[in-house]
Tab-separated table of C-alpha atoms in Angstrom:
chain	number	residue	atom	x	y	z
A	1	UNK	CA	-28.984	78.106	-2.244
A	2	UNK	CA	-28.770	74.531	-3.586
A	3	UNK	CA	-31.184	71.837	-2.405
A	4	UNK	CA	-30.106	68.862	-0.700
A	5	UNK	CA	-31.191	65.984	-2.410
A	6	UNK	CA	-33.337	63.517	-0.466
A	7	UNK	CA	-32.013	60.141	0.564
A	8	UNK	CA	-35.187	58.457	-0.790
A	9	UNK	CA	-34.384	59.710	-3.887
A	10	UNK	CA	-30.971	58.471	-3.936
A	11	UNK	CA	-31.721	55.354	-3.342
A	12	UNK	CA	-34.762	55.707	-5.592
A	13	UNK	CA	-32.252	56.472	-8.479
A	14	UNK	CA	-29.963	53.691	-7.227
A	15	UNK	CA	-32.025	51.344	-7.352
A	16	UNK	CA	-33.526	52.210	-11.209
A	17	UNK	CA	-29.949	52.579	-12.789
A	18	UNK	CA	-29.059	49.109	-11.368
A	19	UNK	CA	-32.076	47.585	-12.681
A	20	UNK	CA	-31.567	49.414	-16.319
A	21	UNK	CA	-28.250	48.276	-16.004
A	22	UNK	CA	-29.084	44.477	-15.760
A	23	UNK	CA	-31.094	44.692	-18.398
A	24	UNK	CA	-28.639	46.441	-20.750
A	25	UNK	CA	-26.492	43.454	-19.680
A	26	UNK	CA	-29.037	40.822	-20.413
A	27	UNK	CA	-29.726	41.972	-23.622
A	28	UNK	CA	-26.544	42.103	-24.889
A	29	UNK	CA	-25.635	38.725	-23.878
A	30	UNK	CA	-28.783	37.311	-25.985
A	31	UNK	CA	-27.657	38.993	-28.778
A	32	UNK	CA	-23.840	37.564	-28.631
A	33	UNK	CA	-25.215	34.394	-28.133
A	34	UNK	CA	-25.242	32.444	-31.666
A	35	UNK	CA	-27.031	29.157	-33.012
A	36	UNK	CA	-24.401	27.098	-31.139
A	37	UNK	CA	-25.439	28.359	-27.271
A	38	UNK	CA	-27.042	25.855	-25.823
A	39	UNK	CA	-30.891	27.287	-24.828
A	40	UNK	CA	-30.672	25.988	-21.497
A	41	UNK	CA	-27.296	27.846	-20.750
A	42	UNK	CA	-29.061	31.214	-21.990
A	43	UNK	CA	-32.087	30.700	-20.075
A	44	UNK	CA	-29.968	29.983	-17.275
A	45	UNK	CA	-27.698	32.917	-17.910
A	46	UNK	CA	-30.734	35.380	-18.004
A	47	UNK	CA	-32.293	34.240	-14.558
A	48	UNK	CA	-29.021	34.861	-12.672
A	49	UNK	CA	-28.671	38.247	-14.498
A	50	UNK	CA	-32.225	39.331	-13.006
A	51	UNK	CA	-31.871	37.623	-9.991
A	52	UNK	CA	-28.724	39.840	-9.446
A	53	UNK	CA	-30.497	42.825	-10.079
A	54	UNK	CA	-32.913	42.336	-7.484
A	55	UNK	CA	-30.614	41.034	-4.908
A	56	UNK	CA	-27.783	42.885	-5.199
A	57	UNK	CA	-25.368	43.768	-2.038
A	58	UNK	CA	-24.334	47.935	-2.337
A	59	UNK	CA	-22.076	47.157	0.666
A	60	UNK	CA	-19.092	45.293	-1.077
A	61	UNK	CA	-19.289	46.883	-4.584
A	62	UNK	CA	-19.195	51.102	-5.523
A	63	UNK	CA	-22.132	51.735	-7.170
A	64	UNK	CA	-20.171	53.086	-10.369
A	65	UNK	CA	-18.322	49.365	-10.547
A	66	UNK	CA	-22.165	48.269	-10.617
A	67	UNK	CA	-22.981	48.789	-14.045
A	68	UNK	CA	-19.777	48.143	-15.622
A	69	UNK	CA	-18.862	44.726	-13.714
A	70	UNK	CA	-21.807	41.677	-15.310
A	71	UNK	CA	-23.186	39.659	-11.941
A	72	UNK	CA	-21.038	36.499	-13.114
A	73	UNK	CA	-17.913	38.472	-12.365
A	74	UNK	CA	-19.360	39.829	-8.970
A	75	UNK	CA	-20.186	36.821	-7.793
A	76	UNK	CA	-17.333	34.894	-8.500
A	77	UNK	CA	-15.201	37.665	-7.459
A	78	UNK	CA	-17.317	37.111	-4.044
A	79	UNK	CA	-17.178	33.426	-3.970
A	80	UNK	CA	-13.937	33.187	-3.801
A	81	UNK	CA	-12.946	35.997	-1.662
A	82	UNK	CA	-15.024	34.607	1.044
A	83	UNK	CA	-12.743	33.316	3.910
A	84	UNK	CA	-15.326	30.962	5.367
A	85	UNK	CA	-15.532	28.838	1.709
A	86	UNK	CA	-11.435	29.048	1.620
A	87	UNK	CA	-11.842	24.784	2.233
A	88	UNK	CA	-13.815	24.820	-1.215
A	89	UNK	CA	-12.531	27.516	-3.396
A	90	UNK	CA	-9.634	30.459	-2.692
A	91	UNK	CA	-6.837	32.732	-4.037
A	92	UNK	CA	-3.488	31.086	-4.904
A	93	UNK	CA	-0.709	32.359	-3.161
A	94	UNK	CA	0.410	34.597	-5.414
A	95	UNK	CA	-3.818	35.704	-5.369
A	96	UNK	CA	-3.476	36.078	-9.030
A	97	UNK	CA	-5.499	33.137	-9.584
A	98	UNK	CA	-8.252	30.924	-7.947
A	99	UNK	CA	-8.494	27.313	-7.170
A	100	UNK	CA	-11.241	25.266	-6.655
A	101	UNK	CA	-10.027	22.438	-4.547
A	102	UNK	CA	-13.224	20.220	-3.857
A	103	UNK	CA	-15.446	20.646	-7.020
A	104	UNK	CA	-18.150	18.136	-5.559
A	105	UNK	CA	-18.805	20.741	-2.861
A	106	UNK	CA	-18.706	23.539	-4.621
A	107	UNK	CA	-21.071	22.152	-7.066
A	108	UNK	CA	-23.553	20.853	-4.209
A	109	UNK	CA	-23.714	24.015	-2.147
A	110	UNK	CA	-21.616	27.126	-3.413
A	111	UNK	CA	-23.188	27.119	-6.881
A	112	UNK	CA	-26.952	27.047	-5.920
A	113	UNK	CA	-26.666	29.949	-3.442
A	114	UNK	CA	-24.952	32.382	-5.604
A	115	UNK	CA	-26.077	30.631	-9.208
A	116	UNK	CA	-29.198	28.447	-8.531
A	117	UNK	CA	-28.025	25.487	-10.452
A	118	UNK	CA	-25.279	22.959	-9.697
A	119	UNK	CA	-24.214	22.040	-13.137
A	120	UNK	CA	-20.201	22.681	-12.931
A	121	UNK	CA	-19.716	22.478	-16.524
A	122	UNK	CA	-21.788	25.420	-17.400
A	123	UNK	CA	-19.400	27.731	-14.677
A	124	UNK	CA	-16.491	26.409	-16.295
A	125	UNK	CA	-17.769	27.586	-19.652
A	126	UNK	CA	-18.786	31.112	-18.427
A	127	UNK	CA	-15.348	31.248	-17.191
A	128	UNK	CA	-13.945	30.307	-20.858
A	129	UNK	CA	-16.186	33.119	-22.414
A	130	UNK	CA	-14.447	35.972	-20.135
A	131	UNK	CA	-11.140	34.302	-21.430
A	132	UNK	CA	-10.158	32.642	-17.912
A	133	UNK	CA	-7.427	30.380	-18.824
A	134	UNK	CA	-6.402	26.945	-16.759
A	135	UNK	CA	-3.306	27.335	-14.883
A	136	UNK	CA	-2.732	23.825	-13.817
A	137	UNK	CA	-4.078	20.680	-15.818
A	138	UNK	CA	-3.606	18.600	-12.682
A	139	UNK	CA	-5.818	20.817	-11.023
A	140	UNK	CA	-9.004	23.268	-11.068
A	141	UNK	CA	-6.831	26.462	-10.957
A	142	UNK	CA	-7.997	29.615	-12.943
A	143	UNK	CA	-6.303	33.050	-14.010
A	144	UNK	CA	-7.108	35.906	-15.799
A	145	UNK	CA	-5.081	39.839	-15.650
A	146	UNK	CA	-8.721	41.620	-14.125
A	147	UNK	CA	-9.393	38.382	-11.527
A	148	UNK	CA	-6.651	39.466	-9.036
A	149	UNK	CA	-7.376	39.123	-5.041
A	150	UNK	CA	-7.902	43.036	-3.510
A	151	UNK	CA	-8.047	44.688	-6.978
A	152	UNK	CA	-11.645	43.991	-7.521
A	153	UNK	CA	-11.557	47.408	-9.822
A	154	UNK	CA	-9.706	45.387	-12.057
A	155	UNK	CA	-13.333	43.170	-12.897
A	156	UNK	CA	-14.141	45.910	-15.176
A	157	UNK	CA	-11.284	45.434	-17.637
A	158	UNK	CA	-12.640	42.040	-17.883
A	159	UNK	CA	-15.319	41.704	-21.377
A	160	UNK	CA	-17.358	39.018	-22.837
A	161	UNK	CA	-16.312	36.976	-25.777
A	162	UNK	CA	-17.578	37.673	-28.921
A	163	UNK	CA	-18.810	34.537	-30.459
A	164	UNK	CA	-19.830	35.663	-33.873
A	165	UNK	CA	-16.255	34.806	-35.444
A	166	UNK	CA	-15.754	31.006	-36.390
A	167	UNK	CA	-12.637	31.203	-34.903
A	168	UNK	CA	-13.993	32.285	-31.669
A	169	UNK	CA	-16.330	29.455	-31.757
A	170	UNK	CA	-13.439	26.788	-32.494
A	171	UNK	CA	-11.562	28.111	-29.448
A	172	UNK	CA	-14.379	28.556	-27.454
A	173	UNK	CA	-15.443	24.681	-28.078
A	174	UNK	CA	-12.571	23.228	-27.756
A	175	UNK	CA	-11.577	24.698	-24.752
A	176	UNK	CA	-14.876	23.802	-23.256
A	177	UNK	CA	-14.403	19.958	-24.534
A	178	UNK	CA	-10.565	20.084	-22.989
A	179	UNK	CA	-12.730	21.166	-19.765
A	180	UNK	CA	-14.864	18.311	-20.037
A	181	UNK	CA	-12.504	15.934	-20.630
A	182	UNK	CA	-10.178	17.274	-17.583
A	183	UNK	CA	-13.759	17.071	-15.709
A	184	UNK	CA	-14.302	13.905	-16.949
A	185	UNK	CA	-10.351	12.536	-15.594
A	186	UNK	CA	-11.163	13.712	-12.332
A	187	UNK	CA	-14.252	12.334	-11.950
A	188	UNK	CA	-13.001	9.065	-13.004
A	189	UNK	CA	-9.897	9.013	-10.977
A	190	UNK	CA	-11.644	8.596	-7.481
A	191	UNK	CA	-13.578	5.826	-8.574
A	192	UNK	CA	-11.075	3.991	-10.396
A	193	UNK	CA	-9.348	4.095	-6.700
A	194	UNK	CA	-12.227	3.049	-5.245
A	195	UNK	CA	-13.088	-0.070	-7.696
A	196	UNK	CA	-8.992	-0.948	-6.804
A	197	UNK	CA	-9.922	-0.667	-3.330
A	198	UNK	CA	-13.015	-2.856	-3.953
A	199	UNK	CA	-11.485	-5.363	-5.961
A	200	UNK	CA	-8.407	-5.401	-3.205
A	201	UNK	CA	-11.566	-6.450	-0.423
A	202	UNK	CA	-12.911	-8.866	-2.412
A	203	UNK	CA	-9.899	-10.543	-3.175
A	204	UNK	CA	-8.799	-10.581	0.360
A	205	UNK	CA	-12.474	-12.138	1.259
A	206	UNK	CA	-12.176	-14.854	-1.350
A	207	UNK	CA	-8.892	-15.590	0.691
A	208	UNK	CA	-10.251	-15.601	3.922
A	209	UNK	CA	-13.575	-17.658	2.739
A	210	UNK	CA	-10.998	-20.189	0.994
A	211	UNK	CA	-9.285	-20.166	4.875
A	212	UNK	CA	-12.165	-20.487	6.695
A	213	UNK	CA	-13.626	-23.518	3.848
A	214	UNK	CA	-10.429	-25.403	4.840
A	215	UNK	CA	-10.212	-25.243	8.719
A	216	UNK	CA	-14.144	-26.508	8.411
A	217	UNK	CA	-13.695	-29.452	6.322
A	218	UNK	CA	-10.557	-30.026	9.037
A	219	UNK	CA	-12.732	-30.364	11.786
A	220	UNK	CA	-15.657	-32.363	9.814
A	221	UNK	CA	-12.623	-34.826	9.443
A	222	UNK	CA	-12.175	-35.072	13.293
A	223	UNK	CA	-15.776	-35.180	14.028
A	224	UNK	CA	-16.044	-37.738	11.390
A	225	UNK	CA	-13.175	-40.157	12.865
A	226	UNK	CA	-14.837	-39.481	16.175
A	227	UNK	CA	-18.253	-40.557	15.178
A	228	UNK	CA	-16.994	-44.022	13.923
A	229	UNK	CA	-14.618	-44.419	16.655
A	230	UNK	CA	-18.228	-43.668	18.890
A	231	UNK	CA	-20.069	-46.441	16.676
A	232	UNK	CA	-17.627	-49.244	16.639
A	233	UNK	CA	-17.504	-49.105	20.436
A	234	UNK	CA	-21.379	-49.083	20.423
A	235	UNK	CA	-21.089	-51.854	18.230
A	236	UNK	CA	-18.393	-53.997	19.521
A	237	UNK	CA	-18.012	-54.033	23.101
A	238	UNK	CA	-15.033	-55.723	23.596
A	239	UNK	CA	-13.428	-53.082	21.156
A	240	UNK	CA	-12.136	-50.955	23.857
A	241	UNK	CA	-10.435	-54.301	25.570
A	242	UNK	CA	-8.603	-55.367	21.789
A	243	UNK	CA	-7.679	-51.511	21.296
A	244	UNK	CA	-6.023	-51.724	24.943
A	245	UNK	CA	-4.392	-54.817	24.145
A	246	UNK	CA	-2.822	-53.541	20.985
A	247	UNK	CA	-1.627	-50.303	23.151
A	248	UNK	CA	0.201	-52.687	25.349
A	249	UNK	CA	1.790	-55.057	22.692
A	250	UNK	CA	2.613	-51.942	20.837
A	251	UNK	CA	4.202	-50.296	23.968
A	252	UNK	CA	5.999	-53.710	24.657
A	253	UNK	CA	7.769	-53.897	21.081
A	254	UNK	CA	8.763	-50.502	21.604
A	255	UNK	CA	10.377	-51.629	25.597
A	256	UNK	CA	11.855	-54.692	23.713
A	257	UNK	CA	13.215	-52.409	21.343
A	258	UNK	CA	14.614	-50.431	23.755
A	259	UNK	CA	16.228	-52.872	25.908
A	260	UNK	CA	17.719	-54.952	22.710
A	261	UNK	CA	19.492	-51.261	22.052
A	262	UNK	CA	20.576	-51.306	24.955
A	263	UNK	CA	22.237	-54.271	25.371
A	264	UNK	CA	23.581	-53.820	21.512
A	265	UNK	CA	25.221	-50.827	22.745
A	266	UNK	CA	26.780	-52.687	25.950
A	267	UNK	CA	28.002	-55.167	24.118
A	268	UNK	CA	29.924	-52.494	21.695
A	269	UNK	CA	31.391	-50.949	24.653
A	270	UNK	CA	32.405	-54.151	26.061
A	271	UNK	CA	33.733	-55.286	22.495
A	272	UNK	CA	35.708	-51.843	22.637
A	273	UNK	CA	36.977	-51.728	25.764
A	274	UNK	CA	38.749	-55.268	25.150
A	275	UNK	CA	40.333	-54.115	21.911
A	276	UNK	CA	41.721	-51.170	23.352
A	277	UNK	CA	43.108	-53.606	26.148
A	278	UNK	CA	44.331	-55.985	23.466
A	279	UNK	CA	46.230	-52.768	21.590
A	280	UNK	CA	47.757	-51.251	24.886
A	281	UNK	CA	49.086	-54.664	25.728
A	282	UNK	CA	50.787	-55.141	21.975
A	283	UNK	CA	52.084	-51.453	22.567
A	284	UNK	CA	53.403	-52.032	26.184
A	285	UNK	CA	55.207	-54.979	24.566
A	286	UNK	CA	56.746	-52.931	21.475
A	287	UNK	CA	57.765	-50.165	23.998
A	288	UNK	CA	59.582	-52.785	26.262
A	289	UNK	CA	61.548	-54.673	23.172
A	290	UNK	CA	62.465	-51.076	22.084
A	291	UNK	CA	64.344	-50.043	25.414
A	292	UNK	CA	65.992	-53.607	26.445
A	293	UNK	CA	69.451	-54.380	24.697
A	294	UNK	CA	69.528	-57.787	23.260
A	295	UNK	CA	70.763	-60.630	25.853
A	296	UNK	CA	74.281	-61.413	26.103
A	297	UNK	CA	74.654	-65.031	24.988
A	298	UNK	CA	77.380	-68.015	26.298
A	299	UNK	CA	79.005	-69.984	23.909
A	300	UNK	CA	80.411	-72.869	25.286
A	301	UNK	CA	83.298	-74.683	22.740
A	302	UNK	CA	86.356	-76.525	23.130
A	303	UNK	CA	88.334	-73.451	23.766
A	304	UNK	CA	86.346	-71.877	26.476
A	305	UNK	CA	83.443	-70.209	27.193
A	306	UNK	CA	82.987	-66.882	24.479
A	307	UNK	CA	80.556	-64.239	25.343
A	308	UNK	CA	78.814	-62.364	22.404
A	309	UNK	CA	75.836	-60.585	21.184
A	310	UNK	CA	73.483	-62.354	18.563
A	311	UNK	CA	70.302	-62.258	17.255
A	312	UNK	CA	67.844	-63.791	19.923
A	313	UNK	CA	65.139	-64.938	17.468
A	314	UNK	CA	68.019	-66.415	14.748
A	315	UNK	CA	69.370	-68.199	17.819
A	316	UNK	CA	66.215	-69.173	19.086
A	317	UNK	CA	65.220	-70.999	15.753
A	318	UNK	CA	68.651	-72.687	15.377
A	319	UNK	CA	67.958	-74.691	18.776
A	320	UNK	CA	69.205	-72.010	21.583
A	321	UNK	CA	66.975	-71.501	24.654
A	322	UNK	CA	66.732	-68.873	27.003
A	323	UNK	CA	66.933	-68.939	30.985
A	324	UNK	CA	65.199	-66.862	33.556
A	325	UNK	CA	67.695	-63.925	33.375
A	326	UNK	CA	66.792	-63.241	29.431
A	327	UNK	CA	70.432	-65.354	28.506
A	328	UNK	CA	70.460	-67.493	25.629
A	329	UNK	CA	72.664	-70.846	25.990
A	330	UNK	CA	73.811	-72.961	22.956
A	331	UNK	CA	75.805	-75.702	23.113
């Protein structure tokens, strides 16, 4: 009859090959490491590797994916799965690839709980050594074939770089300076905005201060003119009667003005109205000499009296005169 093994023991066992398997891990990432690792990065490295192996959760990962997946990979893997931190860091649509969307936070709280440091640069340069690559340059997205939302078995196709080639060390650096320099950008772009936005303000203030500078040498003006006015009729008490004097002249010139205009403009209308009485009387007479025939005129000779029609102003010079009926006589 076979023996059931004890739980204890399980867990005993459990418990040892995770911690062998750390170690296994930790050693061969100090031996990868060359001369051009930075010390701190590898010290760094080695405390989240045993830190893992103390305080690591059986409930999300198999305990065969254990020893094959390195605690970088499992943590990121549980970073960004997390729905609550889905404001800070999540799957693309397509949940072949992560984005970090506010690095700042991230930095400040995601990385010391799962990391204990907040130095962004050195995650972005773990991701370069398990050959993440960066999707978008306008933004901190991240892909790589075993990183893939719901295929978390996938993690253990993902390896370590090697960096004992020198061509492994040129791509590894400058991938890492491209990722400072894209830090770097991003960094500097929100406080370029805000030094526009400052310089905007302060602009605007010099404006207003210029405003305000103006209206208050205005009224120092006024008060000014009102202060001498107030001393000359301390001064001078008969002031007040010379300025009312000169009020009333002034307001007389501008009556005698007035009524001189006036009287101007009467006489123009009177001046008018007899010109146009002077032209309708000249017309009245044209109009009358137009309709009347010319006046028969009696010639008076030694063969009787003749009756014909002349020229009233050709007899009229040559001695004729007219009667009351318009007739012309000559003798």
């Amino acid at each position: 009859m076979t023996a059931i093994p004890n739980v204890v023991d399980i867990e005993s066992s459990s418990s040892s090959l995770c911690q062998e398997t750390a170690t296994e891990t930790v050693t061969v990432e100090r031996g990868s490491s060359d001369s051009s690792s930075k010390p701190d990065d590898v010290v760094l490295l080695i405390k989240e590797e045993e830190d893992d192996a103390v305080n690591l959760s059986l409930g999300f990962w198999k305990l065969h994916e254990i020893g094959l997946i390195t605690p970088f990979l499992r943590k990121t893997f549980e970073i960004v799965d997390d729905k609550v931190t889905d404001p800070v860091v999540s799957w693309s649509p397509t949940r072949k690839s992560f984005i970090i969307w506010d690095s700042y936070e991230f930095s400040e709280n995601l990385l010391p709980k799962y990391f204990k440091h907040k130095n962004f640069s050195s995650f972005i340069r773990q991701l370069n050594s398990y050959g993440f690559k960066k999707v978008d340059s306008d933004r901190w997205e991240f892909a790589n074939e075993g990183f893939q939302g719901g295929k978390k078995h996938l993690l253990k196709n993902i390896k370590r770089r090697s960096k004992n080639t020198k061509c492994c060390n040129k791509e590894a650096s400058t991938t890492t300076t491209e990722t400072e320099v894209e830090s770097l950008k991003e960094e500097q772009s929100p406080m370029r905005l805000e030094m526009l936005k400052l310089k905007q303000q302060q602009e605007e203030s010099q404006h207003q201060m210029v405003t305000v500078q103006e209206k208050i040498h205005g009224v120092d003006t006024e008060q000014q003119h009102m202060l001498s006015f107030f001393a000359k009729l301390a001064k001078d008490q008969r002031f007040v009667e010379r300025l009312v004097k000169k009020r009333k002249m002034k307001i007389q010139r501008e009556l005698e003005a007035a009524e001189f205009v006036k009287k101007l403009k009467l006489l123009q209308d009177q001046e008018t109205q007899k010109n146009l009485l002077d032209v309708e009387r000249e017309f009245m007479a044209m109009a009358a000499t137009e309709h009347n025939p010319e006046p028969d005129i009696l010639v008076n000779n030694q063969s009787g009296n003749t009756r014909c029609q002349l020229n009233s102003e050709d007899l009229l010079v040559d001695g004729g005169s007219m009667d009351v009926n318009g007739r012309i006589e000559i003798e």
